[in-house]
């Protein structure tokens, strides 16, 4: 919930039966990407490398334990430009293109 630099995410485990029941509802709105998790300076950087119609798009996301850590964060030189809050790069937008 929320957007931009601060939002709440919740992940839940699904049984195979639940997954099979929900999967058809995502037809036409699925993303294909590889995710790599890279530890970096006591943080976790998630690198998403998109496939399919978004091939070539690579996005790095950092999960912060609190807002202070987020504000103090200095991205490494290998990060590209900041896209936080740009609707164009949201998974919902990408999935619906």
mmCIF file of the C-alpha atoms, coordinates in Angstrom:
data_MODEL
# 
_entry.id   MODEL 
# 
loop_
_atom_site.group_PDB 
_atom_site.id 
_atom_site.type_symbol 
_atom_site.label_atom_id 
_atom_site.label_alt_id 
_atom_site.label_comp_id 
_atom_site.label_asym_id 
_atom_site.label_entity_id 
_atom_site.label_seq_id 
_atom_site.pdbx_PDB_ins_code 
_atom_site.Cartn_x 
_atom_site.Cartn_y 
_atom_site.Cartn_z 
_atom_site.occupancy 
_atom_site.B_iso_or_equiv 
_atom_site.pdbx_formal_charge 
_atom_site.auth_seq_id 
_atom_site.auth_comp_id 
_atom_site.auth_asym_id 
_atom_site.auth_atom_id 
_atom_site.pdbx_PDB_model_num 
ATOM 1  C CA . UNK A 1 1  ? 0.000  0.000   0.000   1.00 0.00 ? 1  UNK A CA 1 
ATOM 2  C CA . UNK A 1 2  ? 1.242  3.478   -0.738  1.00 0.00 ? 2  UNK A CA 1 
ATOM 3  C CA . UNK A 1 3  ? 3.555  4.654   -3.487  1.00 0.00 ? 3  UNK A CA 1 
ATOM 4  C CA . UNK A 1 4  ? 6.963  6.021   -4.136  1.00 0.00 ? 4  UNK A CA 1 
ATOM 5  C CA . UNK A 1 5  ? 9.698  5.654   -1.593  1.00 0.00 ? 5  UNK A CA 1 
ATOM 6  C CA . UNK A 1 6  ? 7.401  4.524   1.219   1.00 0.00 ? 6  UNK A CA 1 
ATOM 7  C CA . UNK A 1 7  ? 4.824  1.806   0.838   1.00 0.00 ? 7  UNK A CA 1 
ATOM 8  C CA . UNK A 1 8  ? 3.730  -1.291  2.643   1.00 0.00 ? 8  UNK A CA 1 
ATOM 9  C CA . UNK A 1 9  ? 3.942  -4.635  0.915   1.00 0.00 ? 9  UNK A CA 1 
ATOM 10 C CA . UNK A 1 10 ? 2.499  -7.893  2.096   1.00 0.00 ? 10 UNK A CA 1 
ATOM 11 C CA . UNK A 1 11 ? 3.392  -11.284 0.769   1.00 0.00 ? 11 UNK A CA 1 
ATOM 12 C CA . UNK A 1 12 ? 1.310  -14.350 1.466   1.00 0.00 ? 12 UNK A CA 1 
ATOM 13 C CA . UNK A 1 13 ? 1.981  -17.975 0.737   1.00 0.00 ? 13 UNK A CA 1 
ATOM 14 C CA . UNK A 1 14 ? -0.511 -19.702 -1.522  1.00 0.00 ? 14 UNK A CA 1 
ATOM 15 C CA . UNK A 1 15 ? -1.179 -23.382 -1.742  1.00 0.00 ? 15 UNK A CA 1 
ATOM 16 C CA . UNK A 1 16 ? -0.940 -24.989 -5.179  1.00 0.00 ? 16 UNK A CA 1 
ATOM 17 C CA . UNK A 1 17 ? -4.729 -25.131 -5.257  1.00 0.00 ? 17 UNK A CA 1 
ATOM 18 C CA . UNK A 1 18 ? -5.081 -21.419 -4.441  1.00 0.00 ? 18 UNK A CA 1 
ATOM 19 C CA . UNK A 1 19 ? -2.475 -20.535 -7.071  1.00 0.00 ? 19 UNK A CA 1 
ATOM 20 C CA . UNK A 1 20 ? -4.265 -22.627 -9.713  1.00 0.00 ? 20 UNK A CA 1 
ATOM 21 C CA . UNK A 1 21 ? -7.557 -20.892 -8.898  1.00 0.00 ? 21 UNK A CA 1 
ATOM 22 C CA . UNK A 1 22 ? -6.091 -17.375 -9.084  1.00 0.00 ? 22 UNK A CA 1 
ATOM 23 C CA . UNK A 1 23 ? -3.631 -17.716 -11.997 1.00 0.00 ? 23 UNK A CA 1 
ATOM 24 C CA . UNK A 1 24 ? -6.229 -17.540 -14.828 1.00 0.00 ? 24 UNK A CA 1 
ATOM 25 C CA . UNK A 1 25 ? -7.354 -14.109 -13.568 1.00 0.00 ? 25 UNK A CA 1 
ATOM 26 C CA . UNK A 1 26 ? -3.907 -12.729 -14.460 1.00 0.00 ? 26 UNK A CA 1 
ATOM 27 C CA . UNK A 1 27 ? -4.124 -13.660 -18.166 1.00 0.00 ? 27 UNK A CA 1 
ATOM 28 C CA . UNK A 1 28 ? -2.929 -10.786 -20.314 1.00 0.00 ? 28 UNK A CA 1 
ATOM 29 C CA . UNK A 1 29 ? -1.413 -8.996  -17.309 1.00 0.00 ? 29 UNK A CA 1 
ATOM 30 C CA . UNK A 1 30 ? 1.644  -11.067 -16.476 1.00 0.00 ? 30 UNK A CA 1 
ATOM 31 C CA . UNK A 1 31 ? 5.222  -9.877  -16.217 1.00 0.00 ? 31 UNK A CA 1 
ATOM 32 C CA . UNK A 1 32 ? 8.178  -12.026 -17.078 1.00 0.00 ? 32 UNK A CA 1 
ATOM 33 C CA . UNK A 1 33 ? 11.351 -11.119 -15.216 1.00 0.00 ? 33 UNK A CA 1 
ATOM 34 C CA . UNK A 1 34 ? 14.329 -12.580 -13.454 1.00 0.00 ? 34 UNK A CA 1 
ATOM 35 C CA . UNK A 1 35 ? 15.044 -11.296 -9.946  1.00 0.00 ? 35 UNK A CA 1 
ATOM 36 C CA . UNK A 1 36 ? 18.435 -11.273 -8.332  1.00 0.00 ? 36 UNK A CA 1 
ATOM 37 C CA . UNK A 1 37 ? 18.903 -10.362 -4.677  1.00 0.00 ? 37 UNK A CA 1 
ATOM 38 C CA . UNK A 1 38 ? 22.230 -8.700  -3.935  1.00 0.00 ? 38 UNK A CA 1 
ATOM 39 C CA . UNK A 1 39 ? 23.364 -7.848  -0.405  1.00 0.00 ? 39 UNK A CA 1 
ATOM 40 C CA . UNK A 1 40 ? 24.896 -4.356  -0.391  1.00 0.00 ? 40 UNK A CA 1 
ATOM 41 C CA . UNK A 1 41 ? 26.032 -2.395  2.683   1.00 0.00 ? 41 UNK A CA 1 
ATOM 42 C CA . UNK A 1 42 ? 23.599 -4.050  5.117   1.00 0.00 ? 42 UNK A CA 1 
ATOM 43 C CA . UNK A 1 43 ? 20.724 -3.644  2.653   1.00 0.00 ? 43 UNK A CA 1 
ATOM 44 C CA . UNK A 1 44 ? 19.193 -5.896  0.035   1.00 0.00 ? 44 UNK A CA 1 
ATOM 45 C CA . UNK A 1 45 ? 19.112 -4.736  -3.591  1.00 0.00 ? 45 UNK A CA 1 
ATOM 46 C CA . UNK A 1 46 ? 16.591 -6.533  -5.792  1.00 0.00 ? 46 UNK A CA 1 
ATOM 47 C CA . UNK A 1 47 ? 17.516 -6.420  -9.465  1.00 0.00 ? 47 UNK A CA 1 
ATOM 48 C CA . UNK A 1 48 ? 14.660 -7.196  -11.871 1.00 0.00 ? 48 UNK A CA 1 
ATOM 49 C CA . UNK A 1 49 ? 15.639 -8.049  -15.448 1.00 0.00 ? 49 UNK A CA 1 
ATOM 50 C CA . UNK A 1 50 ? 12.533 -8.004  -17.581 1.00 0.00 ? 50 UNK A CA 1 
ATOM 51 C CA . UNK A 1 51 ? 11.821 -10.417 -20.427 1.00 0.00 ? 51 UNK A CA 1 
ATOM 52 C CA . UNK A 1 52 ? 9.103  -10.621 -23.053 1.00 0.00 ? 52 UNK A CA 1 
ATOM 53 C CA . UNK A 1 53 ? 7.627  -7.333  -24.203 1.00 0.00 ? 53 UNK A CA 1 
ATOM 54 C CA . UNK A 1 54 ? 9.761  -5.404  -21.690 1.00 0.00 ? 54 UNK A CA 1 
ATOM 55 C CA . UNK A 1 55 ? 13.081 -7.008  -22.634 1.00 0.00 ? 55 UNK A CA 1 
ATOM 56 C CA . UNK A 1 56 ? 15.958 -4.647  -21.922 1.00 0.00 ? 56 UNK A CA 1 
ATOM 57 C CA . UNK A 1 57 ? 14.339 -3.037  -18.880 1.00 0.00 ? 57 UNK A CA 1 
ATOM 58 C CA . UNK A 1 58 ? 16.383 -3.512  -15.712 1.00 0.00 ? 58 UNK A CA 1 
ATOM 59 C CA . UNK A 1 59 ? 15.209 -2.062  -12.400 1.00 0.00 ? 59 UNK A CA 1 
ATOM 60 C CA . UNK A 1 60 ? 16.932 -2.037  -9.014  1.00 0.00 ? 60 UNK A CA 1 
ATOM 61 C CA . UNK A 1 61 ? 14.867 -1.747  -5.850  1.00 0.00 ? 61 UNK A CA 1 
ATOM 62 C CA . UNK A 1 62 ? 16.149 -1.368  -2.311  1.00 0.00 ? 62 UNK A CA 1 
ATOM 63 C CA . UNK A 1 63 ? 14.135 -2.338  0.743   1.00 0.00 ? 63 UNK A CA 1 
ATOM 64 C CA . UNK A 1 64 ? 14.809 -0.038  3.704   1.00 0.00 ? 64 UNK A CA 1 
ATOM 65 C CA . UNK A 1 65 ? 14.164 -0.871  7.368   1.00 0.00 ? 65 UNK A CA 1 
ATOM 66 C CA . UNK A 1 66 ? 12.946 2.688   8.065   1.00 0.00 ? 66 UNK A CA 1 
ATOM 67 C CA . UNK A 1 67 ? 12.492 6.145   6.546   1.00 0.00 ? 67 UNK A CA 1 
ATOM 68 C CA . UNK A 1 68 ? 15.723 7.514   8.004   1.00 0.00 ? 68 UNK A CA 1 
ATOM 69 C CA . UNK A 1 69 ? 17.769 4.837   6.228   1.00 0.00 ? 69 UNK A CA 1 
ATOM 70 C CA . UNK A 1 70 ? 15.872 5.588   3.030   1.00 0.00 ? 70 UNK A CA 1 
ATOM 71 C CA . UNK A 1 71 ? 16.590 9.327   3.235   1.00 0.00 ? 71 UNK A CA 1 
ATOM 72 C CA . UNK A 1 72 ? 20.280 8.742   3.952   1.00 0.00 ? 72 UNK A CA 1 
ATOM 73 C CA . UNK A 1 73 ? 20.740 6.234   1.131   1.00 0.00 ? 73 UNK A CA 1 
ATOM 74 C CA . UNK A 1 74 ? 23.329 7.100   -1.493  1.00 0.00 ? 74 UNK A CA 1 
ATOM 75 C CA . UNK A 1 75 ? 22.908 4.792   -4.510  1.00 0.00 ? 75 UNK A CA 1 
ATOM 76 C CA . UNK A 1 76 ? 25.974 3.014   -5.853  1.00 0.00 ? 76 UNK A CA 1 
ATOM 77 C CA . UNK A 1 77 ? 27.493 4.289   -9.085  1.00 0.00 ? 77 UNK A CA 1 
ATOM 78 C CA . UNK A 1 78 ? 26.125 1.293   -11.015 1.00 0.00 ? 78 UNK A CA 1 
ATOM 79 C CA . UNK A 1 79 ? 22.516 2.347   -10.392 1.00 0.00 ? 79 UNK A CA 1 
ATOM 80 C CA . UNK A 1 80 ? 20.839 4.171   -13.261 1.00 0.00 ? 80 UNK A CA 1 
ATOM 81 C CA . UNK A 1 81 ? 18.559 7.143   -12.900 1.00 0.00 ? 81 UNK A CA 1 
ATOM 82 C CA . UNK A 1 82 ? 15.971 7.279   -10.123 1.00 0.00 ? 82 UNK A CA 1 
ATOM 83 C CA . UNK A 1 83 ? 12.497 6.124   -11.190 1.00 0.00 ? 83 UNK A CA 1 
ATOM 84 C CA . UNK A 1 84 ? 10.802 5.917   -7.795  1.00 0.00 ? 84 UNK A CA 1 
ATOM 85 C CA . UNK A 1 85 ? 7.272  7.227   -8.115  1.00 0.00 ? 85 UNK A CA 1 
ATOM 86 C CA . UNK A 1 86 ? 7.247  7.191   -11.929 1.00 0.00 ? 86 UNK A CA 1 
ATOM 87 C CA . UNK A 1 87 ? 4.011  5.413   -12.798 1.00 0.00 ? 87 UNK A CA 1 
ATOM 88 C CA . UNK A 1 88 ? 5.526  4.241   -16.080 1.00 0.00 ? 88 UNK A CA 1 
ATOM 89 C CA . UNK A 1 89 ? 7.731  1.785   -14.172 1.00 0.00 ? 89 UNK A CA 1 
ATOM 90 C CA . UNK A 1 90 ? 5.140  0.370   -11.775 1.00 0.00 ? 90 UNK A CA 1 
ATOM 91 C CA . UNK A 1 91 ? 4.478  -3.349  -12.132 1.00 0.00 ? 91 UNK A CA 1 
ATOM 92 C CA . UNK A 1 92 ? 0.764  -2.640  -12.534 1.00 0.00 ? 92 UNK A CA 1 
ATOM 93 C CA . UNK A 1 93 ? 1.412  -0.293  -15.466 1.00 0.00 ? 93 UNK A CA 1 
ATOM 94 C CA . UNK A 1 94 ? 3.953  -2.624  -17.083 1.00 0.00 ? 94 UNK A CA 1 
ATOM 95 C CA . UNK A 1 95 ? 1.617  -5.611  -16.741 1.00 0.00 ? 95 UNK A CA 1 
ATOM 96 C CA . UNK A 1 96 ? -1.264 -3.763  -18.384 1.00 0.00 ? 96 UNK A CA 1 
ATOM 97 C CA . UNK A 1 97 ? 0.685  -2.521  -21.417 1.00 0.00 ? 97 UNK A CA 1 
# 
